[in-house]
Short mmCIF file of C-alpha atoms in Angstrom, two decimals:
data_model
loop_
_atom_site.label_atom_id
_atom_site.label_comp_id
_atom_site.label_asym_id
_atom_site.label_seq_id
_atom_site.Cartn_x
_atom_site.Cartn_y
_atom_site.Cartn_z
CA MET U 998 51.19 110.40 6.20
CA GLY U 999 50.80 106.69 4.99
CA LYS U 1000 50.20 105.33 8.40
CA ALA U 1001 48.15 108.00 9.86
CA GLY U 1002 46.08 107.37 6.60
CA VAL U 1003 45.88 103.39 7.29
CA ALA U 1004 45.31 104.39 10.79
CA GLN U 1005 42.19 106.43 10.34
CA GLY U 1006 41.04 104.31 7.54
CA ALA U 1007 40.99 101.09 9.71
CA GLY U 1008 38.70 103.58 12.54
CA GLN U 1009 36.44 103.32 10.23
CA PRO U 1010 33.40 101.60 10.51
CA GLU U 1011 32.46 99.29 7.65
CA GLU U 1012 30.71 99.71 5.23
CA ALA U 1013 27.20 98.03 4.57
CA PRO U 1014 26.97 96.65 1.52
CA TRP U 1015 23.29 97.30 1.46
CA PRO U 1016 22.44 100.46 2.98
CA GLY U 1017 20.46 100.57 5.91
CA THR U 1018 20.35 96.53 6.16
CA GLY U 1019 23.03 96.24 9.79
CA SER U 1020 26.18 93.71 9.22
CA ALA U 1021 27.78 91.38 6.79
CA ASP U 1022 26.45 88.67 8.43
CA THR U 1023 22.40 89.95 8.81
CA VAL U 1024 23.28 90.80 4.62
CA ARG U 1025 24.43 87.26 4.10
CA ARG U 1026 22.04 85.72 6.50
CA ARG U 1027 19.08 87.81 4.57
CA ARG U 1028 20.60 86.94 1.20
CA ARG U 1029 20.26 83.21 1.70
CA ASP U 1030 16.98 83.74 2.92
CA ALA U 1031 15.41 85.65 -0.13
CA PHE U 1032 17.11 82.52 -2.15
CA LEU U 1033 15.75 80.02 -0.15
CA SER U 1034 12.24 81.47 -0.14
CA GLY U 1035 11.59 80.87 -4.22
CA ILE U 1036 12.51 77.02 -3.78
CA ARG U 1037 9.33 75.08 -2.65
CA LYS U 1038 10.32 73.63 0.71
CA PRO U 1039 9.17 69.46 0.79
CA TRP U 1040 9.17 70.68 4.90
CA PRO U 1041 8.94 68.68 7.31
CA PRO U 1042 10.19 65.96 5.39
CA THR U 1043 8.80 63.27 7.14
CA ALA U 1044 5.51 64.40 6.89
CA ALA U 1045 5.67 64.26 3.46
CA LEU U 1046 7.46 60.85 2.92
CA GLY U 1047 4.42 59.40 5.32
CA GLY U 1048 1.91 61.28 3.24
CA GLN U 1049 2.82 60.10 -0.31
CA ALA U 1050 3.99 56.18 1.65
CA LYS U 1051 0.99 56.13 3.22
CA ALA U 1052 -1.09 57.23 -0.33
CA VAL U 1053 0.77 54.37 -1.98
CA ALA U 1054 0.34 52.21 1.04
CA ALA U 1055 -3.11 52.75 1.10
CA ASP U 1056 -3.29 51.48 -3.08
CA GLY U 1057 -2.10 48.05 -2.11
CA VAL U 1058 -3.99 47.89 0.50
CA ALA U 1059 -7.13 48.65 -1.78
CA ALA U 1060 -5.88 46.30 -4.61
CA GLY U 1061 -6.09 43.27 -1.97
CA ALA U 1062 -9.18 44.29 -0.64
CA ALA U 1063 -10.96 43.71 -4.29
CA ALA U 1064 -9.05 40.70 -4.82
CA ALA U 1065 -10.37 39.78 -2.03
CA GLU U 1066 -13.99 40.91 -2.04
CA PRO U 1067 -16.99 38.51 -2.43
CA GLY U 1068 -17.35 39.80 -6.32
CA ALA U 1069 -13.69 38.93 -7.31
CA GLU U 1070 -13.77 35.39 -5.51
CA ALA U 1071 -17.51 34.91 -7.70
CA ARG U 1072 -14.46 35.99 -10.07
CA ARG U 1073 -12.07 33.60 -9.94
CA ARG U 1074 -14.72 30.92 -10.18
CA ASP U 1075 -15.41 31.96 -14.00
CA VAL U 1076 -15.44 28.46 -16.69
CA PRO U 1077 -12.31 29.04 -19.33
CA SER U 1078 -13.94 29.99 -22.10
CA TRP U 1079 -12.17 26.41 -23.95
CA LEU U 1080 -14.39 24.95 -20.93
CA ALA U 1081 -17.26 26.48 -21.97
CA GLN U 1082 -16.60 25.79 -25.53
CA VAL U 1083 -16.37 21.97 -24.50
CA GLY U 1084 -19.57 22.25 -22.49
CA MET U 1085 -21.22 23.40 -25.21
CA PHE U 1086 -20.26 20.83 -27.82
CA THR U 1087 -21.23 18.40 -24.99
CA MET U 1088 -24.55 19.42 -24.75
CA VAL U 1089 -24.95 19.45 -28.94
CA GLY U 1090 -24.05 15.49 -28.45
CA VAL U 1091 -26.53 15.07 -25.91
CA GLY U 1092 -29.22 16.61 -28.04
CA ILE U 1093 -27.96 14.06 -30.90
CA GLY U 1094 -27.58 11.47 -28.87
CA VAL U 1095 -31.40 12.21 -27.88
CA ALA U 1096 -32.43 12.17 -31.24
CA ALA U 1097 -30.77 9.15 -32.36
CA GLU U 1098 -32.31 6.75 -29.42
CA GLY U 1099 -35.69 8.26 -30.82
CA LEU U 1100 -37.92 10.51 -28.86
CA PRO U 1101 -40.62 8.50 -27.14
CA ALA U 1102 -44.17 8.53 -28.51
CA GLY U 1103 -46.92 11.39 -27.46
CA MET U 1104 -46.53 13.59 -24.62
CA ALA U 1105 -43.28 11.57 -23.35
CA GLY U 1106 -41.89 13.13 -26.63
CA LEU U 1107 -42.62 17.01 -25.95
CA ALA U 1108 -40.88 16.70 -22.95
CA THR U 1109 -38.00 15.24 -23.77
CA VAL U 1110 -37.42 17.55 -26.05
CA ALA U 1111 -38.73 20.53 -23.39
CA LEU U 1112 -36.20 19.18 -20.95
CA LEU U 1113 -33.28 19.42 -24.14
CA ILE U 1114 -34.91 23.42 -24.05
CA VAL U 1115 -35.00 23.72 -20.64
CA ALA U 1116 -30.93 22.15 -20.39
CA SER U 1117 -29.59 23.77 -22.97
CA ALA U 1118 -30.18 27.09 -21.99
CA SER U 1119 -29.39 26.08 -17.41
CA TRP U 1120 -26.10 24.90 -18.80
CA GLY U 1121 -25.71 28.57 -21.03
CA VAL U 1122 -26.81 30.36 -17.64
CA ALA U 1123 -23.88 28.04 -15.54
CA LEU U 1124 -21.21 28.44 -18.39
CA SER U 1125 -21.96 32.64 -18.16
CA GLY U 1126 -19.18 34.98 -16.78
CA ARG U 1127 -22.63 37.50 -16.23
CA VAL U 1128 -24.03 35.42 -14.07
CA ARG U 1129 -22.20 34.70 -10.32
CA ASP U 1130 -24.22 34.67 -7.47
CA LEU U 1131 -24.55 31.14 -6.15
CA ARG U 1132 -28.20 32.02 -5.22
CA VAL U 1133 -28.86 31.62 -8.93
CA LEU U 1134 -25.56 29.45 -10.08
CA VAL U 1135 -26.59 26.89 -7.69
CA PRO U 1136 -29.93 25.56 -7.88
CA THR U 1137 -29.58 25.84 -11.61
CA LEU U 1138 -26.88 23.17 -11.70
CA VAL U 1139 -29.20 21.11 -9.96
CA GLY U 1140 -32.25 21.63 -12.08
CA LEU U 1141 -29.48 21.07 -15.18
CA GLY U 1142 -28.56 17.33 -13.13
CA LEU U 1143 -32.75 16.64 -12.65
CA CYS U 1144 -33.60 17.42 -16.26
CA GLY U 1145 -30.88 14.52 -16.77
CA VAL U 1146 -32.55 12.23 -14.65
CA ALA U 1147 -35.49 13.12 -16.01
CA LEU U 1148 -33.85 12.77 -19.31
CA ASP U 1149 -32.95 9.21 -18.05
CA LEU U 1150 -36.25 8.37 -17.05
CA LEU U 1151 -37.67 9.25 -20.47
CA GLN U 1152 -34.71 6.78 -22.38
CA SER U 1153 -33.32 4.04 -20.58
CA ASP U 1154 -30.94 4.01 -23.47
CA GLY U 1155 -29.97 7.23 -24.03
CA PRO U 1156 -27.47 9.81 -22.75
CA GLY U 1157 -29.70 12.32 -20.29
CA PHE U 1158 -27.10 10.06 -17.80
CA VAL U 1159 -24.55 12.43 -18.84
CA VAL U 1160 -26.07 15.76 -18.33
CA GLY U 1161 -26.14 15.01 -14.31
CA TYR U 1162 -22.62 14.68 -14.70
CA MET U 1163 -22.23 17.84 -16.66
CA ALA U 1164 -24.23 19.08 -13.13
CA LEU U 1165 -22.03 17.85 -11.03
CA SER U 1166 -19.02 19.18 -13.39
CA GLY U 1167 -20.32 22.75 -13.15
CA LEU U 1168 -20.77 22.20 -9.27
CA ALA U 1169 -17.38 21.41 -8.85
CA LEU U 1170 -16.31 24.62 -10.85
CA ARG U 1171 -18.63 27.26 -9.90
CA ALA U 1172 -18.83 26.60 -6.33
CA PRO U 1173 -17.52 25.98 -3.46
CA ARG U 1174 -16.54 22.70 -2.35
CA TRP U 1175 -18.51 21.32 0.79
CA LEU U 1176 -21.69 23.96 -1.33
CA ALA U 1177 -20.93 22.15 -4.30
CA LEU U 1178 -20.60 18.19 -2.48
CA LEU U 1179 -23.99 19.05 -0.75
CA ALA U 1180 -26.26 19.63 -4.01
CA GLY U 1181 -24.43 17.14 -5.76
CA ALA U 1182 -25.25 14.72 -3.29
CA PRO U 1183 -28.78 14.60 -4.38
CA VAL U 1184 -28.28 14.43 -8.06
CA VAL U 1185 -25.92 11.43 -7.57
CA PHE U 1186 -28.10 9.69 -5.99
CA ALA U 1187 -31.34 10.90 -8.03
CA VAL U 1188 -28.89 9.72 -11.38
CA ALA U 1189 -28.10 6.01 -9.51
CA VAL U 1190 -31.59 5.22 -9.05
CA ALA U 1191 -33.42 6.23 -12.66
CA ASP U 1192 -30.42 3.96 -13.72
CA ALA U 1193 -31.00 1.58 -11.50
CA ARG U 1194 -34.62 1.08 -11.98
CA ASP U 1195 -33.95 -0.44 -15.41
CA SER U 1196 -31.34 -2.50 -14.60
CA ALA U 1197 -30.87 -6.30 -14.28
CA ASN U 1198 -27.88 -5.64 -11.15
CA PRO U 1199 -29.44 -2.57 -9.29
CA ALA U 1200 -26.57 -2.47 -7.21
CA THR U 1201 -23.53 -3.07 -10.40
CA ALA U 1202 -25.57 0.17 -11.64
CA VAL U 1203 -25.78 2.32 -8.59
CA LEU U 1204 -21.48 1.65 -7.94
CA ALA U 1205 -21.07 2.42 -11.64
CA VAL U 1206 -23.17 6.40 -11.22
CA ALA U 1207 -20.85 6.65 -8.19
CA LEU U 1208 -18.08 6.17 -9.74
CA GLY U 1209 -18.60 7.98 -12.22
CA ALA U 1210 -20.06 10.76 -10.30
CA GLY U 1211 -17.04 10.93 -7.65
CA PHE U 1212 -14.20 11.03 -10.70
CA ILE U 1213 -16.12 13.69 -12.67
CA PHE U 1214 -16.55 15.63 -9.29
CA GLY U 1215 -12.82 15.13 -8.18
CA THR U 1216 -11.28 16.23 -11.65
CA SER U 1217 -13.68 19.27 -11.96
CA ALA U 1218 -12.68 19.91 -8.44
CA LEU U 1219 -8.68 19.31 -9.22
CA ALA U 1220 -9.26 22.14 -11.94
CA ALA U 1221 -10.98 24.36 -10.00
CA PHE U 1222 -8.29 23.99 -7.53
CA SER U 1223 -6.05 24.75 -9.97
CA ARG U 1224 -7.50 28.04 -11.57
CA ASP U 1225 -7.77 28.96 -7.81
CA ALA U 1226 -3.76 28.88 -7.26
CA HIS U 1227 -3.44 30.68 -9.99
CA HIS U 1228 -5.41 33.72 -9.21
CA ARG U 1229 -4.02 33.61 -6.01
CA ALA U 1230 -0.36 33.48 -7.20
CA GLU U 1231 -1.18 36.91 -9.49
CA ALA U 1232 -2.65 38.19 -6.37
CA GLN U 1233 0.64 37.83 -4.32
CA LEU U 1234 2.32 39.13 -7.35
CA ALA U 1235 0.28 42.26 -7.53
CA ARG U 1236 0.76 42.95 -3.59
CA GLU U 1237 4.72 42.09 -3.92
CA ALA U 1238 4.87 44.74 -7.06
CA ALA U 1239 3.04 47.26 -4.46
CA ILE U 1240 5.59 47.21 -2.31
CA ARG U 1241 8.01 47.52 -3.87
CA ASP U 1242 6.65 50.61 -5.55
CA VAL U 1243 6.13 51.73 -1.74
CA ARG U 1244 9.03 50.90 -0.68
CA GLU U 1245 11.21 53.17 -3.76
CA GLN U 1246 9.19 56.03 -3.58
CA MET U 1247 10.47 55.71 0.81
CA ALA U 1248 13.97 55.87 -0.89
CA ALA U 1249 13.32 59.08 -3.12
CA MET U 1250 11.30 60.94 -0.10
CA ALA U 1251 13.94 60.13 2.32
CA GLU U 1252 16.91 61.10 -0.23
CA ARG U 1253 15.07 64.61 -1.12
CA SER U 1254 14.61 64.87 2.41
CA ARG U 1255 17.98 64.66 3.27
CA LEU U 1256 18.88 66.88 0.72
CA ALA U 1257 16.15 69.48 1.64
CA ARG U 1258 17.53 69.34 5.57
CA GLU U 1259 21.37 69.97 3.50
CA LEU U 1260 20.08 72.68 2.26
CA HIS U 1261 18.48 74.75 5.73
CA ASP U 1262 21.59 73.81 7.66
#
């Protein structure tokens, strides 16, 4: 009886766990699909990885483009605050020197005061970080140098030539090298002519002006080169940080893709 019961039970079809669902493999497959349907699938993983990597890379490229745009290039030529303060004190010193030398009589005295006012305004524009257009900066600095020449002509023993040197310094700091050289050449020539006019030895005066102008221009250009190198290093560090972020996110997305593949297998 027992053997017959066992044989009879073995011949019966296996009861499906879920009524009307079919075989056990089908049931397990449906259960797995029901479980996986509630999980957000990052599939295809390569698309998600590529999309996020491209987005981060695009941000890095945009940052690099922003650093290389003309506006950013102009911002890199801004005069440091401490140097702007030195420039303002220098202009104040020129005004004090002109007053100590004594204003010329008549219209020459009024012209001297007007030139000082124009030179101070031009120097303020040249030092301002809000003014970055070279079409404004270069003519302003050339005009500043010519104001210094006019002051030197009105007061042969006055500090007017210092204003011309200040214009050269501003050109070297805020304009590209070749443009600064071309714009500064007329200023140097005019200052040299003004100094040689009343000099007992014009050749010595011209040589002294040329040496002084070369020293001022070279020192200012070196300071500008150091400032530009500092900004380039900062931009390079920013690009490297962006690349590092892209690599980290790509590694994270690759790990998520691997886990997703294992879950689907």
